[in-house]
């Protein structure tokens, strides 16, 4: 089945630890996105990538890092510099950078204790 | 930078009534997309509008793109319990950055 997969669904980490969230797609999409969702704040863009080895900061990139070494993979690292990392993280992809629909993964709920 | 704003944040609707949610951008958009997220789920694409003044319908849902391509609306008629969820608009300007509004969370009273 084609789709976009995020893992794990739930993730717990201790404060001060870096954590990497996985996002894989087999849709052959060029563009990939990471969003953070908090109650009442919608989807805020963290990073986005149009092609392999290229990515851009979104609106709330501080405390996060990404890589795009393969077309199908766009992992997000939440670093210890992120002051409030507990949130629901959504990865998305689209075939042509937002000109057509974006497909979302199931999301990862990160809790930092 | 580009900002997409959406109102209202919450919409409590009596079953059978109509309502509208509005989306406004600080910049001119290349297109506007609408998504629906059911409770506990992830956003799912509903529709895309590209042309100035464009109107599209999906059964009881009517989507409109403003003449200046800076605003959009979603109107739902005869609300049903299946309409529960959060509706997001998303806009793209000149690059491939896809920015979402804060969403309108809809609850329905039976």
PDB file of C-alpha atoms in Angstrom:
ATOM      1  CA  UNK A   1       0.000   0.000   0.000  1.00  0.00           C
ATOM      2  CA  UNK A   2       1.223   3.496  -0.803  1.00  0.00           C
ATOM      3  CA  UNK A   3       1.314   5.976   1.987  1.00  0.00           C
ATOM      4  CA  UNK A   4       3.213   7.963   4.535  1.00  0.00           C
ATOM      5  CA  UNK A   5       4.297   6.312   7.757  1.00  0.00           C
ATOM      6  CA  UNK A   6       5.278   7.918  11.004  1.00  0.00           C
ATOM      7  CA  UNK A   7       6.751   6.019  13.871  1.00  0.00           C
ATOM      8  CA  UNK A   8       6.340   5.597  16.713  1.00  0.00           C
ATOM      9  CA  UNK A   9       2.765   6.675  17.423  1.00  0.00           C
ATOM     10  CA  UNK A  10       3.594   7.573  21.017  1.00  0.00           C
ATOM     11  CA  UNK A  11       6.992   8.584  22.314  1.00  0.00           C
ATOM     12  CA  UNK A  12       8.156   9.465  25.796  1.00  0.00           C
ATOM     13  CA  UNK A  13      11.476  11.111  26.545  1.00  0.00           C
ATOM     14  CA  UNK A  14      13.188  12.665  29.483  1.00  0.00           C
ATOM     15  CA  UNK A  15      13.841  16.371  29.462  1.00  0.00           C
ATOM     16  CA  UNK A  16      17.210  17.231  27.970  1.00  0.00           C
ATOM     17  CA  UNK A  17      17.356  14.291  25.580  1.00  0.00           C
ATOM     18  CA  UNK A  18      17.303  14.578  21.818  1.00  0.00           C
ATOM     19  CA  UNK A  19      14.716  12.445  20.049  1.00  0.00           C
ATOM     20  CA  UNK A  20      14.239  11.608  16.377  1.00  0.00           C
ATOM     21  CA  UNK A  21      10.830  11.111  14.802  1.00  0.00           C
ATOM     22  CA  UNK A  22      10.634   8.970  11.706  1.00  0.00           C
ATOM     23  CA  UNK A  23       8.713   9.817   8.529  1.00  0.00           C
ATOM     24  CA  UNK A  24       8.789   7.562   5.477  1.00  0.00           C
ATOM     25  CA  UNK A  25       6.757   7.785   2.284  1.00  0.00           C
ATOM     26  CA  UNK A  26       6.504   5.452  -0.704  1.00  0.00           C
ATOM     27  CA  UNK A  27       4.399   7.810  -2.798  1.00  0.00           C
ATOM     28  CA  UNK A  28       7.391   9.078  -4.770  1.00  0.00           C
ATOM     29  CA  UNK A  29       6.573  12.594  -3.606  1.00  0.00           C
ATOM     30  CA  UNK A  30       9.177  15.306  -3.921  1.00  0.00           C
ATOM     31  CA  UNK A  31       7.999  17.605  -1.128  1.00  0.00           C
ATOM     32  CA  UNK A  32       7.851  16.685   2.527  1.00  0.00           C
ATOM     33  CA  UNK A  33       6.764  18.691   5.541  1.00  0.00           C
ATOM     34  CA  UNK A  34       6.853  18.594   9.330  1.00  0.00           C
ATOM     35  CA  UNK A  35       4.131  20.267  11.366  1.00  0.00           C
ATOM     36  CA  UNK A  36       3.567  20.626  15.046  1.00  0.00           C
ATOM     37  CA  UNK A  37       0.021  20.634  16.398  1.00  0.00           C
ATOM     38  CA  UNK A  38      -0.920  22.078  19.777  1.00  0.00           C
ATOM     39  CA  UNK A  39      -4.485  22.572  21.009  1.00  0.00           C
ATOM     40  CA  UNK A  40      -5.955  25.768  19.583  1.00  0.00           C
ATOM     41  CA  UNK A  41      -2.914  26.574  17.435  1.00  0.00           C
ATOM     42  CA  UNK A  42      -3.530  24.559  14.325  1.00  0.00           C
ATOM     43  CA  UNK A  43      -0.653  23.175  12.322  1.00  0.00           C
ATOM     44  CA  UNK A  44       2.564  25.132  12.555  1.00  0.00           C
ATOM     45  CA  UNK A  45       5.258  24.461   9.994  1.00  0.00           C
ATOM     46  CA  UNK A  46       8.618  23.349  11.372  1.00  0.00           C
ATOM     47  CA  UNK A  47      10.636  22.395   8.279  1.00  0.00           C
ATOM     48  CA  UNK A  48       9.926  21.553   4.682  1.00  0.00           C
ATOM     49  CA  UNK A  49      11.872  20.005   1.856  1.00  0.00           C
ATOM     50  CA  UNK A  50      11.333  20.131  -1.872  1.00  0.00           C
ATOM     51  CA  UNK A  51      14.071  17.757  -2.994  1.00  0.00           C
ATOM     52  CA  UNK A  52      16.747  15.498  -1.610  1.00  0.00           C
ATOM     53  CA  UNK A  53      19.523  17.283   0.265  1.00  0.00           C
ATOM     54  CA  UNK A  54      17.540  20.507   0.421  1.00  0.00           C
ATOM     55  CA  UNK A  55      15.254  21.786   3.177  1.00  0.00           C
ATOM     56  CA  UNK A  56      13.980  25.090   4.487  1.00  0.00           C
ATOM     57  CA  UNK A  57      13.059  26.400   7.915  1.00  0.00           C
ATOM     58  CA  UNK A  58       9.394  26.879   8.544  1.00  0.00           C
ATOM     59  CA  UNK A  59       7.795  29.201  11.069  1.00  0.00           C
ATOM     60  CA  UNK A  60       8.958  27.446  14.252  1.00  0.00           C
ATOM     61  CA  UNK A  61      12.277  25.752  13.375  1.00  0.00           C
ATOM     62  CA  UNK A  62      14.157  26.684  16.548  1.00  0.00           C
ATOM     63  CA  UNK A  63      15.107  23.610  18.544  1.00  0.00           C
ATOM     64  CA  UNK A  64      14.502  21.219  15.642  1.00  0.00           C
ATOM     65  CA  UNK A  65      16.667  19.739  12.910  1.00  0.00           C
ATOM     66  CA  UNK A  66      15.973  17.626   9.828  1.00  0.00           C
ATOM     67  CA  UNK A  67      17.753  15.773   7.071  1.00  0.00           C
ATOM     68  CA  UNK A  68      16.691  14.691   3.598  1.00  0.00           C
ATOM     69  CA  UNK A  69      19.258  12.174   2.442  1.00  0.00           C
ATOM     70  CA  UNK A  70      16.694  10.048   0.636  1.00  0.00           C
ATOM     71  CA  UNK A  71      13.578  11.040  -1.269  1.00  0.00           C
ATOM     72  CA  UNK A  72      11.384   8.774   0.820  1.00  0.00           C
ATOM     73  CA  UNK A  73      12.657   9.778   4.244  1.00  0.00           C
ATOM     74  CA  UNK A  74      12.478  13.039   6.219  1.00  0.00           C
ATOM     75  CA  UNK A  75      13.347  12.459   9.898  1.00  0.00           C
ATOM     76  CA  UNK A  76      12.832  15.210  12.466  1.00  0.00           C
ATOM     77  CA  UNK A  77      15.080  15.575  15.505  1.00  0.00           C
ATOM     78  CA  UNK A  78      13.685  17.389  18.499  1.00  0.00           C
ATOM     79  CA  UNK A  79      16.703  18.697  20.343  1.00  0.00           C
ATOM     80  CA  UNK A  80      17.144  19.644  23.961  1.00  0.00           C
ATOM     81  CA  UNK A  81      17.091  23.273  22.821  1.00  0.00           C
ATOM     82  CA  UNK A  82      13.358  23.034  22.085  1.00  0.00           C
ATOM     83  CA  UNK A  83      11.801  24.594  25.165  1.00  0.00           C
ATOM     84  CA  UNK A  84       8.375  23.012  24.964  1.00  0.00           C
ATOM     85  CA  UNK A  85       8.654  19.818  22.912  1.00  0.00           C
ATOM     86  CA  UNK A  86       5.548  18.013  24.130  1.00  0.00           C
ATOM     87  CA  UNK A  87       3.150  18.069  21.167  1.00  0.00           C
ATOM     88  CA  UNK A  88       1.586  16.110  18.334  1.00  0.00           C
ATOM     89  CA  UNK A  89       3.891  16.003  15.305  1.00  0.00           C
ATOM     90  CA  UNK A  90       2.585  15.456  11.801  1.00  0.00           C
ATOM     91  CA  UNK A  91       4.572  14.660   8.698  1.00  0.00           C
ATOM     92  CA  UNK A  92       3.142  15.290   5.241  1.00  0.00           C
ATOM     93  CA  UNK A  93       4.171  14.908   1.639  1.00  0.00           C
ATOM     94  CA  UNK A  94       2.954  16.193  -1.685  1.00  0.00           C
ATOM     95  CA  UNK A  95       3.920  15.355  -5.224  1.00  0.00           C
ATOM     96  CA  UNK A  96       4.706  18.908  -6.252  1.00  0.00           C
ATOM     97  CA  UNK A  97       5.218  21.156  -3.294  1.00  0.00           C
ATOM     98  CA  UNK A  98       1.710  22.182  -2.385  1.00  0.00           C
ATOM     99  CA  UNK A  99       0.296  22.522  -5.875  1.00  0.00           C
ATOM    100  CA  UNK A 100      -1.801  19.472  -5.177  1.00  0.00           C
ATOM    101  CA  UNK A 101      -3.002  17.779  -2.044  1.00  0.00           C
ATOM    102  CA  UNK A 102      -0.758  16.907   0.857  1.00  0.00           C
ATOM    103  CA  UNK A 103      -0.949  13.458   2.435  1.00  0.00           C
ATOM    104  CA  UNK A 104      -0.413  13.169   6.160  1.00  0.00           C
ATOM    105  CA  UNK A 105       0.974  10.429   8.329  1.00  0.00           C
ATOM    106  CA  UNK A 106      -0.826   9.247  11.447  1.00  0.00           C
ATOM    107  CA  UNK A 107       1.284  11.502  13.639  1.00  0.00           C
ATOM    108  CA  UNK A 108       3.590  10.998  16.615  1.00  0.00           C
ATOM    109  CA  UNK A 109       2.573  12.205  20.027  1.00  0.00           C
ATOM    110  CA  UNK A 110       5.713  13.195  21.896  1.00  0.00           C
ATOM    111  CA  UNK A 111       5.653  13.616  25.638  1.00  0.00           C
ATOM    112  CA  UNK A 112       8.703  14.956  27.443  1.00  0.00           C
ATOM    113  CA  UNK A 113       8.792  14.394  31.174  1.00  0.00           C
TER     114      UNK A 113
ATOM    115  CA  UNK B   1       6.112  35.969   6.153  1.00  0.00           C
ATOM    116  CA  UNK B   2       2.934  34.419   4.959  1.00  0.00           C
ATOM    117  CA  UNK B   3       0.263  33.992   7.610  1.00  0.00           C
ATOM    118  CA  UNK B   4      -3.043  32.221   7.284  1.00  0.00           C
ATOM    119  CA  UNK B   5      -5.736  33.090   9.794  1.00  0.00           C
ATOM    120  CA  UNK B   6      -8.951  31.245  10.354  1.00  0.00           C
ATOM    121  CA  UNK B   7     -12.146  32.153  12.209  1.00  0.00           C
ATOM    122  CA  UNK B   8     -13.992  31.157  14.234  1.00  0.00           C
ATOM    123  CA  UNK B   9     -11.780  28.867  16.299  1.00  0.00           C
ATOM    124  CA  UNK B  10     -14.788  26.951  17.592  1.00  0.00           C
ATOM    125  CA  UNK B  11     -18.206  26.450  16.070  1.00  0.00           C
ATOM    126  CA  UNK B  12     -21.001  24.795  18.045  1.00  0.00           C
ATOM    127  CA  UNK B  13     -23.843  23.957  15.693  1.00  0.00           C
ATOM    128  CA  UNK B  14     -27.301  22.527  16.134  1.00  0.00           C
ATOM    129  CA  UNK B  15     -27.814  19.553  13.864  1.00  0.00           C
ATOM    130  CA  UNK B  16     -29.519  20.714  10.705  1.00  0.00           C
ATOM    131  CA  UNK B  17     -28.214  24.274  10.847  1.00  0.00           C
ATOM    132  CA  UNK B  18     -25.736  25.913   8.491  1.00  0.00           C
ATOM    133  CA  UNK B  19     -22.402  27.509   9.333  1.00  0.00           C
ATOM    134  CA  UNK B  20     -19.419  29.122   7.662  1.00  0.00           C
ATOM    135  CA  UNK B  21     -15.734  29.193   8.507  1.00  0.00           C
ATOM    136  CA  UNK B  22     -13.432  31.838   7.071  1.00  0.00           C
ATOM    137  CA  UNK B  23      -9.793  31.867   6.085  1.00  0.00           C
ATOM    138  CA  UNK B  24      -7.663  34.955   5.439  1.00  0.00           C
ATOM    139  CA  UNK B  25      -4.095  35.302   4.248  1.00  0.00           C
ATOM    140  CA  UNK B  26      -1.699  38.194   4.683  1.00  0.00           C
ATOM    141  CA  UNK B  27      -0.370  37.568   1.173  1.00  0.00           C
ATOM    142  CA  UNK B  28      -1.811  36.573  -2.183  1.00  0.00           C
ATOM    143  CA  UNK B  29      -2.071  32.827  -2.498  1.00  0.00           C
ATOM    144  CA  UNK B  30      -1.370  30.580  -5.471  1.00  0.00           C
ATOM    145  CA  UNK B  31      -3.984  28.174  -4.200  1.00  0.00           C
ATOM    146  CA  UNK B  32      -6.024  27.370  -1.115  1.00  0.00           C
ATOM    147  CA  UNK B  33      -6.640  23.890   0.192  1.00  0.00           C
ATOM    148  CA  UNK B  34      -9.110  22.659   2.792  1.00  0.00           C
ATOM    149  CA  UNK B  35      -8.590  19.698   5.082  1.00  0.00           C
ATOM    150  CA  UNK B  36     -10.667  17.937   7.712  1.00  0.00           C
ATOM    151  CA  UNK B  37      -9.260  16.308  10.821  1.00  0.00           C
ATOM    152  CA  UNK B  38     -11.517  14.004  12.777  1.00  0.00           C
ATOM    153  CA  UNK B  39     -10.935  13.724  16.534  1.00  0.00           C
ATOM    154  CA  UNK B  40      -7.862  11.601  17.135  1.00  0.00           C
ATOM    155  CA  UNK B  41      -7.005  11.504  13.451  1.00  0.00           C
ATOM    156  CA  UNK B  42      -4.825  13.273  10.946  1.00  0.00           C
ATOM    157  CA  UNK B  43      -5.797  15.943   8.403  1.00  0.00           C
ATOM    158  CA  UNK B  44      -7.382  14.645   5.216  1.00  0.00           C
ATOM    159  CA  UNK B  45      -7.574  16.675   2.032  1.00  0.00           C
ATOM    160  CA  UNK B  46     -11.020  17.908   0.998  1.00  0.00           C
ATOM    161  CA  UNK B  47     -10.513  20.245  -1.931  1.00  0.00           C
ATOM    162  CA  UNK B  48      -8.266  22.770  -3.649  1.00  0.00           C
ATOM    163  CA  UNK B  49      -9.197  26.122  -5.173  1.00  0.00           C
ATOM    164  CA  UNK B  50      -6.893  27.822  -7.645  1.00  0.00           C
ATOM    165  CA  UNK B  51      -8.750  30.473  -9.614  1.00  0.00           C
ATOM    166  CA  UNK B  52      -9.822  33.882  -8.392  1.00  0.00           C
ATOM    167  CA  UNK B  53     -13.497  33.787  -7.384  1.00  0.00           C
ATOM    168  CA  UNK B  54     -13.684  30.024  -7.765  1.00  0.00           C
ATOM    169  CA  UNK B  55     -16.565  28.171  -6.118  1.00  0.00           C
ATOM    170  CA  UNK B  56     -16.671  24.423  -5.676  1.00  0.00           C
ATOM    171  CA  UNK B  57     -19.255  22.195  -4.045  1.00  0.00           C
ATOM    172  CA  UNK B  58     -19.044  18.797  -2.429  1.00  0.00           C
ATOM    173  CA  UNK B  59     -22.537  17.696  -1.448  1.00  0.00           C
ATOM    174  CA  UNK B  60     -23.393  19.953   1.522  1.00  0.00           C
ATOM    175  CA  UNK B  61     -20.018  21.726   1.517  1.00  0.00           C
ATOM    176  CA  UNK B  62     -19.411  24.870  -0.535  1.00  0.00           C
ATOM    177  CA  UNK B  63     -15.894  26.273  -0.889  1.00  0.00           C
ATOM    178  CA  UNK B  64     -15.094  29.721  -2.219  1.00  0.00           C
ATOM    179  CA  UNK B  65     -11.842  31.493  -3.117  1.00  0.00           C
ATOM    180  CA  UNK B  66     -11.877  35.265  -2.951  1.00  0.00           C
ATOM    181  CA  UNK B  67     -11.398  37.539  -5.937  1.00  0.00           C
ATOM    182  CA  UNK B  68      -8.097  38.810  -4.581  1.00  0.00           C
ATOM    183  CA  UNK B  69      -6.947  35.271  -3.770  1.00  0.00           C
ATOM    184  CA  UNK B  70      -6.319  36.240  -0.143  1.00  0.00           C
ATOM    185  CA  UNK B  71      -9.383  34.756   1.497  1.00  0.00           C
ATOM    186  CA  UNK B  72     -11.573  31.686   1.357  1.00  0.00           C
ATOM    187  CA  UNK B  73     -14.642  30.267   3.019  1.00  0.00           C
ATOM    188  CA  UNK B  74     -16.234  26.907   3.711  1.00  0.00           C
ATOM    189  CA  UNK B  75     -19.990  26.797   4.138  1.00  0.00           C
ATOM    190  CA  UNK B  76     -21.734  23.672   5.391  1.00  0.00           C
ATOM    191  CA  UNK B  77     -25.485  23.345   5.062  1.00  0.00           C
ATOM    192  CA  UNK B  78     -27.736  21.115   7.143  1.00  0.00           C
ATOM    193  CA  UNK B  79     -24.964  20.096   9.523  1.00  0.00           C
ATOM    194  CA  UNK B  80     -24.815  16.431  10.462  1.00  0.00           C
ATOM    195  CA  UNK B  81     -22.999  14.628  13.255  1.00  0.00           C
ATOM    196  CA  UNK B  82     -20.573  13.301  10.641  1.00  0.00           C
ATOM    197  CA  UNK B  83     -19.363  16.893  10.146  1.00  0.00           C
ATOM    198  CA  UNK B  84     -17.713  16.892  13.570  1.00  0.00           C
ATOM    199  CA  UNK B  85     -14.007  17.642  13.423  1.00  0.00           C
ATOM    200  CA  UNK B  86     -11.538  20.414  12.769  1.00  0.00           C
ATOM    201  CA  UNK B  87     -11.465  22.104   9.388  1.00  0.00           C
ATOM    202  CA  UNK B  88      -8.208  23.656   8.233  1.00  0.00           C
ATOM    203  CA  UNK B  89      -7.419  25.881   5.327  1.00  0.00           C
ATOM    204  CA  UNK B  90      -3.900  25.840   3.891  1.00  0.00           C
ATOM    205  CA  UNK B  91      -2.350  28.290   1.503  1.00  0.00           C
ATOM    206  CA  UNK B  92       0.656  28.288  -0.750  1.00  0.00           C
ATOM    207  CA  UNK B  93       2.218  31.519  -1.998  1.00  0.00           C
ATOM    208  CA  UNK B  94       5.131  31.624  -4.433  1.00  0.00           C
ATOM    209  CA  UNK B  95       7.217  28.766  -3.168  1.00  0.00           C
ATOM    210  CA  UNK B  96       6.293  25.350  -1.905  1.00  0.00           C
ATOM    211  CA  UNK B  97       5.717  26.422   1.678  1.00  0.00           C
ATOM    212  CA  UNK B  98       2.282  25.189   2.708  1.00  0.00           C
ATOM    213  CA  UNK B  99       0.927  27.171   5.658  1.00  0.00           C
ATOM    214  CA  UNK B 100      -2.118  26.133   7.643  1.00  0.00           C
ATOM    215  CA  UNK B 101      -4.607  28.164   9.584  1.00  0.00           C
ATOM    216  CA  UNK B 102      -5.413  27.444  13.216  1.00  0.00           C
ATOM    217  CA  UNK B 103      -8.532  25.519  12.225  1.00  0.00           C
ATOM    218  CA  UNK B 104     -12.203  25.660  13.128  1.00  0.00           C
ATOM    219  CA  UNK B 105     -13.292  22.917  15.510  1.00  0.00           C
ATOM    220  CA  UNK B 106     -16.900  21.951  14.909  1.00  0.00           C
ATOM    221  CA  UNK B 107     -19.149  20.256  17.425  1.00  0.00           C
ATOM    222  CA  UNK B 108     -22.729  19.292  16.672  1.00  0.00           C
ATOM    223  CA  UNK B 109     -25.693  19.204  19.038  1.00  0.00           C
ATOM    224  CA  UNK B 110     -28.138  16.500  18.123  1.00  0.00           C
TER     225      UNK B 110
END
